[in-house]
Amino acid sequence: MLRGGPSYTGGVNRGPFLADVAVVGAGPVGAAIAWRCAQRGLRVVVHDPAPGSGASRVAAGMLAPVAEAYFGEHELTGLLTASAARWPGFAAELAEAAGMPFGHRTEGTLVVGLTADDLAEARRLWSYQQELGLPITMLRPSQLRDREPALAPRVRGGAVAPGDHQVDPRRLVTALRTAAERAGARWSPAAVGALGEVDARVTVVAAGCGAAALTGLPVRPVKGQVLRLRAPGRAAPGFRHVIRGYADGEPVYLVPRTDGEVVVGATVEERADTEVTAGAVLRLLRAAVDLVPELAEYDLVEAAAGLRPGTPDNAPILGPLPGRPGVLAATGHHRHGIVLTPLTADLITQLVVTGVADPLLAPFAPDRFTAGPRTQEKTWN
Ligand code: GLY
């Protein structure tokens, strides 16, 4: 049942509707939008038959605007940086609203190279990131090992990105749902097969890869295989920073949780299946143990694969769907769904409430993939 009160018909004189806002997809992005909209007094229904079973189920939860600032992705880097800056406040508010922790850790990230070749490759990227003014500082091997003695003596060098933090995505989804429900949002287990089935003034499609079938937007699955290890006796892992880098050419990241879990990821494959392959497990484990040898003694507790919602330019799709009044897209977050959750939720909620798009959204509008000149309109309803 929805909350009582007068029907809300919004600024476009359509309706009345069963809800003010329907969110399709209850991953972190959808759940956060639901929370923010419910906080604004809107009647919100979230549709998802399996909340949190998409990309966030396997995501490591790195909040990495610096370490994931890649060549040629300038606008995306700006969005990642803006969202990461909102994370501390978002985390504090969510912890209060949900009354539960979700593994937000702020020790920072070490980026390392195992061999001279690995280090040379990493240094090119660090120089680019420094040119952008991003906070990353190169370290000598002794400085690296002072910070993390668990690193292998073979590691040739590295850098620290102190502002690249982490959160546990599975616990984040639970916390966001709790906060959203406490604010009045309702969850519906009914799957949405077509947007016409939704009875709401505004529909937000936050369905990850599922957005392609619902909207026709160019969202494609990008497979990632991920392992979860556990320190013996559930002790905290022997390192505190997120560690990422290259080991004999193999990119890998290691994300330690206080409960003993270490996430080891991830492959990036242009495939749509979720099979776990022996070769991927072998490569991830070899790279992980090359960087942090003690991981060989940890339990291997999970090997899984998920599908990131990729887009043609690797950037998310945020804003009004062309030709579909009342429908907003919040999808295509690819490798960055967790870090982009606070900003996506705030900007989409602002759009729902005011009908005005924040200028930050302009490069990420859905109409960048449609033929003809961009509309550049700032209002949509
Ligand atoms: N953001 C890390 C990944 O997608 O593997």
Coordinates of C-alpha atoms and ligand atoms in Angstrom, one line a residue:
M1 CA 0.0 0.0 0.0
L2 CA 1.1 3.5 -0.7
R3 CA 1.0 6.2 1.8
G4 CA -2.2 8.2 2.0
G5 CA -2.6 11.8 1.3
P6 CA -3.7 13.8 -1.8
S7 CA -2.7 12.5 -5.2
Y8 CA 0.4 14.1 -6.6
T9 CA 0.2 15.0 -10.3
G10 CA 3.4 16.9 -10.6
G11 CA 4.0 19.8 -12.9
V12 CA 2.7 18.3 -16.1
N13 CA -0.9 17.8 -15.2
R14 CA -0.9 14.1 -15.9
G15 CA -2.4 11.6 -13.5
P16 CA -3.4 11.1 -10.8
F17 CA -0.9 8.3 -10.5
L18 CA -0.5 5.5 -8.0
A19 CA 3.0 6.9 -7.1
D20 CA 4.9 10.1 -7.7
V21 CA 8.1 8.2 -8.6
A22 CA 8.6 4.6 -9.7
V23 CA 12.2 3.4 -9.6
V24 CA 12.9 0.3 -11.7
G25 CA 15.9 -1.5 -10.2
A26 CA 16.9 -1.7 -6.6
G27 CA 20.7 -1.7 -6.8
P28 CA 22.6 1.0 -5.0
V29 CA 21.7 3.7 -7.6
G30 CA 18.0 2.9 -7.6
A31 CA 17.7 2.5 -3.8
A32 CA 19.6 5.7 -3.3
I33 CA 17.3 7.6 -5.7
A34 CA 14.3 6.1 -3.8
W35 CA 15.7 7.2 -0.5
R36 CA 16.4 10.8 -1.7
C37 CA 12.9 11.1 -3.3
A38 CA 11.1 9.7 -0.3
Q39 CA 13.0 12.2 1.9
R40 CA 11.5 14.9 -0.3
G41 CA 8.0 13.7 0.6
L42 CA 7.3 12.0 -2.7
R43 CA 5.4 8.7 -2.8
V44 CA 8.0 6.2 -4.1
V45 CA 7.7 2.6 -5.3
V46 CA 10.8 0.6 -6.2
H47 CA 10.3 -2.4 -8.6
D48 CA 12.7 -5.2 -8.4
P49 CA 12.1 -9.0 -8.1
A50 CA 15.7 -9.5 -6.8
P51 CA 17.0 -6.3 -5.1
G52 CA 20.8 -6.1 -5.1
S53 CA 21.3 -9.1 -7.3
G54 CA 22.9 -7.2 -10.2
A55 CA 26.4 -5.7 -10.6
S56 CA 26.5 -4.5 -7.0
R57 CA 26.3 -8.2 -5.8
V58 CA 29.9 -8.8 -7.1
A59 CA 31.2 -5.2 -6.9
A60 CA 34.3 -4.5 -4.7
G61 CA 33.0 -1.1 -3.7
M62 CA 36.1 1.0 -4.5
L63 CA 35.4 4.7 -4.4
A64 CA 38.3 5.5 -6.8
P65 CA 38.0 8.7 -8.7
V66 CA 41.8 9.0 -8.9
A67 CA 43.0 5.4 -9.5
E68 CA 40.2 5.1 -12.1
A69 CA 40.9 8.4 -13.9
Y70 CA 41.9 7.1 -17.3
F71 CA 43.2 8.7 -20.5
G72 CA 40.4 10.3 -22.6
E73 CA 37.7 10.2 -19.9
H74 CA 38.0 13.7 -18.7
E75 CA 34.3 14.4 -18.2
L76 CA 33.8 11.1 -16.5
T77 CA 36.7 11.8 -14.1
G78 CA 35.0 15.1 -13.2
L79 CA 31.8 13.3 -12.3
L80 CA 33.6 10.6 -10.3
T81 CA 35.5 13.3 -8.4
A82 CA 32.3 15.2 -7.7
S83 CA 30.5 12.1 -6.4
A84 CA 33.4 10.9 -4.3
A85 CA 33.4 14.3 -2.6
R86 CA 29.8 13.7 -1.5
W87 CA 30.6 10.3 -0.1
P88 CA 31.6 11.3 3.4
G89 CA 28.5 13.3 4.0
F90 CA 26.3 10.7 2.3
A91 CA 27.8 7.9 4.4
A92 CA 27.3 9.7 7.7
E93 CA 23.7 10.5 6.8
L94 CA 23.0 7.0 5.6
A95 CA 24.5 5.4 8.7
E96 CA 22.3 7.6 10.8
A97 CA 19.2 7.0 8.7
A98 CA 19.6 3.2 8.4
G99 CA 21.2 2.6 11.8
M100 CA 23.7 0.1 10.4
P101 CA 27.3 0.1 9.2
F102 CA 28.1 -0.6 5.6
G103 CA 31.9 -0.9 5.6
H104 CA 32.8 2.6 4.7
R105 CA 36.7 2.8 5.1
T106 CA 38.9 5.8 4.5
E107 CA 42.5 4.4 4.7
G108 CA 43.1 5.2 1.0
T109 CA 44.5 3.2 -1.9
L110 CA 47.9 2.1 -2.8
V111 CA 48.6 1.6 -6.5
V112 CA 51.6 -0.6 -7.2
G113 CA 53.7 -2.2 -9.9
L114 CA 55.2 -5.6 -9.4
T115 CA 57.9 -5.5 -12.2
A116 CA 59.8 -2.7 -13.9
D117 CA 57.4 -3.0 -16.8
D118 CA 54.3 -2.9 -14.6
L119 CA 55.7 0.2 -12.8
A120 CA 56.5 2.0 -16.1
E121 CA 52.9 1.4 -17.2
A122 CA 51.5 2.6 -13.9
R123 CA 53.7 5.7 -13.9
R124 CA 52.3 7.0 -17.2
L125 CA 48.9 6.9 -15.7
W126 CA 50.0 8.5 -12.4
S127 CA 51.7 11.4 -14.4
Y128 CA 48.4 11.9 -16.3
Q129 CA 46.4 11.9 -13.0
Q130 CA 48.9 14.4 -11.4
E131 CA 48.5 16.7 -14.5
L132 CA 44.8 16.7 -13.8
G133 CA 45.6 17.9 -10.3
L134 CA 44.3 14.7 -8.7
P135 CA 45.7 13.6 -5.3
I136 CA 48.2 10.8 -6.1
T137 CA 51.7 10.7 -4.7
M138 CA 54.5 8.4 -5.9
L139 CA 56.2 6.4 -3.1
R140 CA 59.6 4.6 -2.9
P141 CA 59.4 0.9 -2.3
S142 CA 60.5 1.4 1.4
Q143 CA 57.7 4.0 1.8
L144 CA 55.2 1.5 0.3
R145 CA 56.2 -1.3 2.7
D146 CA 56.2 1.1 5.7
R147 CA 52.5 1.6 4.9
E148 CA 51.7 -2.0 4.1
P149 CA 54.3 -4.5 5.3
A150 CA 52.2 -7.3 3.7
L151 CA 53.3 -6.2 0.2
A152 CA 55.7 -8.6 -1.5
P153 CA 59.4 -7.6 -1.4
R154 CA 59.4 -7.9 -5.2
V155 CA 57.0 -5.0 -5.6
R156 CA 59.0 -2.4 -7.5
G157 CA 57.2 0.8 -6.5
G158 CA 53.8 2.5 -6.2
A159 CA 51.8 5.5 -5.3
V160 CA 49.2 6.5 -2.8
A161 CA 45.8 7.9 -3.6
P162 CA 44.7 8.9 0.0
G163 CA 41.2 10.0 -1.1
D164 CA 40.2 6.7 -2.8
H165 CA 38.1 4.9 -0.2
Q166 CA 35.9 1.9 -0.1
V167 CA 32.5 0.6 1.0
D168 CA 30.9 -2.9 1.1
P169 CA 28.3 -2.8 -1.7
R170 CA 26.2 -5.7 -0.4
R171 CA 25.8 -4.0 3.0
L172 CA 25.3 -0.7 1.2
V173 CA 22.2 -2.0 -0.6
T174 CA 20.7 -3.2 2.6
A175 CA 21.4 0.1 4.3
L176 CA 19.9 2.1 1.5
R177 CA 16.8 0.0 1.4
T178 CA 16.3 0.3 5.1
A179 CA 16.8 4.1 4.9
A180 CA 14.4 4.4 2.0
E181 CA 11.7 2.3 3.6
R182 CA 12.1 4.3 6.8
A183 CA 11.5 7.5 4.7
G184 CA 8.4 5.9 3.3
A185 CA 9.4 4.2 0.0
R186 CA 7.8 0.9 -0.8
W187 CA 9.3 -2.1 -2.5
S188 CA 7.4 -4.1 -5.1
P189 CA 8.7 -7.6 -6.1
A190 CA 6.9 -7.4 -9.5
A191 CA 9.3 -7.4 -12.4
V192 CA 8.7 -4.6 -14.9
G193 CA 8.6 -6.0 -18.5
A194 CA 7.8 -2.7 -20.2
L195 CA 7.6 0.9 -19.0
G196 CA 3.9 1.1 -19.9
E197 CA 3.2 -1.2 -16.9
V198 CA 4.4 1.4 -14.4
D199 CA 1.8 3.7 -12.9
A200 CA 3.8 6.8 -11.7
R201 CA 4.2 10.4 -12.6
V202 CA 7.9 9.8 -13.1
T203 CA 9.6 6.6 -13.8
V204 CA 13.4 6.3 -13.2
V205 CA 15.0 3.4 -15.0
A206 CA 17.9 2.3 -12.7
A207 CA 17.9 -1.2 -14.0
G208 CA 21.6 -1.6 -14.9
C209 CA 22.0 -3.9 -17.9
G210 CA 18.2 -4.4 -17.9
A211 CA 17.8 -0.8 -19.0
A212 CA 18.6 -1.8 -22.6
A213 CA 15.4 -3.8 -23.1
L214 CA 13.3 -1.3 -21.2
T215 CA 14.5 1.8 -23.0
G216 CA 16.5 0.9 -26.1
L217 CA 19.5 2.8 -24.7
P218 CA 22.9 1.3 -25.7
V219 CA 23.7 -0.4 -22.4
R220 CA 25.7 -3.6 -22.8
P221 CA 26.9 -6.2 -20.3
V222 CA 30.6 -6.2 -19.5
K223 CA 31.4 -9.3 -17.5
G224 CA 33.6 -9.2 -14.4
Q225 CA 34.8 -12.3 -12.5
V226 CA 35.6 -11.6 -8.8
L227 CA 36.9 -13.7 -5.9
R228 CA 36.2 -13.4 -2.2
L229 CA 38.9 -14.6 0.2
R230 CA 38.7 -14.7 4.0
A231 CA 41.6 -14.3 6.5
P232 CA 42.0 -17.4 8.7
G233 CA 39.9 -17.3 11.8
R234 CA 38.0 -14.3 10.4
A235 CA 40.8 -12.0 11.7
A236 CA 41.2 -8.7 9.9
P237 CA 43.3 -9.0 6.7
G238 CA 47.0 -8.3 7.1
F239 CA 46.6 -5.0 5.1
R240 CA 44.3 -2.0 5.5
H241 CA 44.6 0.0 2.3
V242 CA 42.9 -1.0 -1.0
I243 CA 45.8 -2.3 -3.0
R244 CA 45.5 -2.2 -6.8
G245 CA 48.0 -2.4 -9.6
Y246 CA 49.7 -4.6 -12.1
A247 CA 51.4 -7.9 -11.6
D248 CA 53.3 -9.2 -14.7
G249 CA 50.9 -7.2 -16.8
E250 CA 47.8 -8.5 -15.0
P251 CA 45.6 -5.7 -13.5
V252 CA 44.2 -6.6 -10.1
Y253 CA 42.7 -5.1 -7.0
L254 CA 42.5 -6.3 -3.4
V255 CA 39.9 -4.8 -1.1
P256 CA 40.2 -5.7 2.6
R257 CA 37.2 -5.6 4.9
T258 CA 37.4 -5.4 8.6
D259 CA 35.5 -8.7 8.9
G260 CA 38.3 -10.6 7.3
E261 CA 37.0 -10.6 3.7
V262 CA 39.3 -9.6 0.8
V263 CA 37.7 -9.0 -2.6
V264 CA 40.0 -9.8 -5.5
G265 CA 39.0 -8.5 -8.9
A266 CA 38.3 -8.4 -11.6
T267 CA 38.2 -9.4 -15.2
V268 CA 36.8 -7.1 -17.9
E269 CA 35.2 -9.2 -20.6
E270 CA 32.9 -8.3 -23.5
R271 CA 30.6 -11.2 -22.7
A272 CA 27.1 -11.6 -21.4
D273 CA 27.4 -14.9 -19.5
T274 CA 28.1 -15.2 -15.7
E275 CA 30.2 -18.4 -15.8
V276 CA 33.3 -18.5 -13.6
T277 CA 36.3 -19.8 -15.6
A278 CA 39.4 -21.6 -14.3
G279 CA 41.7 -19.4 -16.3
A280 CA 40.3 -16.2 -14.7
V281 CA 40.5 -17.6 -11.2
L282 CA 44.1 -18.7 -11.9
R283 CA 45.1 -15.2 -13.2
L284 CA 43.4 -13.3 -10.4
L285 CA 44.8 -15.5 -7.7
R286 CA 48.3 -15.4 -9.2
A287 CA 48.3 -11.7 -9.4
A288 CA 46.9 -11.3 -5.9
V289 CA 49.4 -13.6 -4.3
D290 CA 52.3 -12.0 -6.3
L291 CA 51.4 -8.6 -4.7
V292 CA 50.5 -9.9 -1.2
P293 CA 51.9 -13.4 -0.6
E294 CA 50.0 -14.1 2.6
L295 CA 46.8 -14.3 0.6
A296 CA 47.8 -17.8 -0.4
E297 CA 46.9 -18.9 3.2
Y298 CA 43.4 -17.3 3.1
D299 CA 40.2 -19.3 2.4
L300 CA 38.7 -19.0 -1.0
V301 CA 35.1 -18.5 -0.1
E302 CA 33.4 -17.3 -3.3
A303 CA 34.1 -17.1 -7.1
A304 CA 31.4 -15.2 -9.0
A305 CA 30.8 -13.2 -12.1
G306 CA 28.5 -10.2 -12.7
L307 CA 27.6 -7.9 -15.5
R308 CA 28.6 -4.2 -15.5
P309 CA 26.2 -1.9 -17.4
G310 CA 28.6 -0.6 -20.0
T311 CA 28.0 2.2 -22.6
P312 CA 29.7 3.2 -25.8
D313 CA 31.7 6.0 -24.1
N314 CA 32.1 4.2 -20.7
A315 CA 30.1 7.0 -19.0
P316 CA 26.7 6.7 -17.3
I317 CA 23.4 7.7 -18.9
L318 CA 21.6 10.2 -16.7
G319 CA 18.5 12.2 -17.5
P320 CA 15.3 12.4 -19.6
L321 CA 14.7 9.7 -22.1
P322 CA 14.1 11.2 -25.6
G323 CA 10.6 10.8 -26.7
R324 CA 9.4 9.4 -23.4
P325 CA 7.9 12.2 -21.2
G326 CA 8.1 11.3 -17.6
V327 CA 10.9 8.7 -18.0
L328 CA 14.4 9.3 -16.6
A329 CA 17.5 7.1 -17.1
A330 CA 20.0 6.5 -14.4
T331 CA 22.0 3.6 -15.8
G332 CA 25.2 2.7 -17.6
H333 CA 27.4 3.2 -14.5
H334 CA 29.8 0.5 -15.8
R335 CA 32.8 0.3 -13.4
H336 CA 31.7 3.2 -11.3
G337 CA 28.2 2.5 -9.9
I338 CA 29.2 2.6 -6.2
V339 CA 31.2 5.8 -6.3
L340 CA 28.6 7.5 -8.5
T341 CA 25.6 6.5 -6.2
P342 CA 25.4 9.7 -4.1
L343 CA 25.7 12.2 -7.0
T344 CA 23.4 10.2 -9.2
A345 CA 20.8 10.1 -6.5
D346 CA 21.0 13.8 -5.7
L347 CA 20.9 15.0 -9.3
I348 CA 18.1 12.7 -10.5
T349 CA 16.1 13.6 -7.4
Q350 CA 16.6 17.3 -8.1
L351 CA 15.4 16.7 -11.7
V352 CA 12.3 14.8 -10.4
V353 CA 11.5 17.5 -7.9
T354 CA 12.3 20.7 -9.9
G355 CA 12.3 19.5 -13.5
V356 CA 15.6 21.3 -14.0
A357 CA 18.7 19.5 -14.9
D358 CA 22.0 20.3 -13.1
P359 CA 24.7 21.4 -15.6
L360 CA 26.8 18.5 -14.4
L361 CA 24.3 16.2 -16.1
A362 CA 24.7 17.7 -19.6
P363 CA 27.6 15.4 -20.9
F364 CA 25.8 12.3 -19.7
A365 CA 22.3 13.0 -21.2
P366 CA 20.7 10.0 -22.9
D367 CA 20.2 12.0 -26.1
R368 CA 24.0 11.9 -26.8
F369 CA 23.4 8.5 -28.4
T370 CA 20.4 9.6 -30.6
A371 CA 20.7 11.0 -34.1
G372 CA 20.4 14.8 -34.7
P373 CA 21.6 17.8 -32.7
R374 CA 21.6 17.7 -28.9
T375 CA 18.6 19.6 -27.4
Q376 CA 20.7 21.2 -24.6
E377 CA 17.3 21.8 -22.8
K378 CA 17.7 22.3 -19.1
T379 CA 14.1 21.4 -18.2
W380 CA 12.3 18.3 -19.2
N381 CA 8.7 18.3 -17.9
Ligands
GLY1 N1 35.3 -0.8 -10.5 C1 35.9 -2.0 -10.6 C2 35.4 -2.9 -11.5 O1 34.5 -2.7 -12.2 O2 36.0 -4.0 -11.7

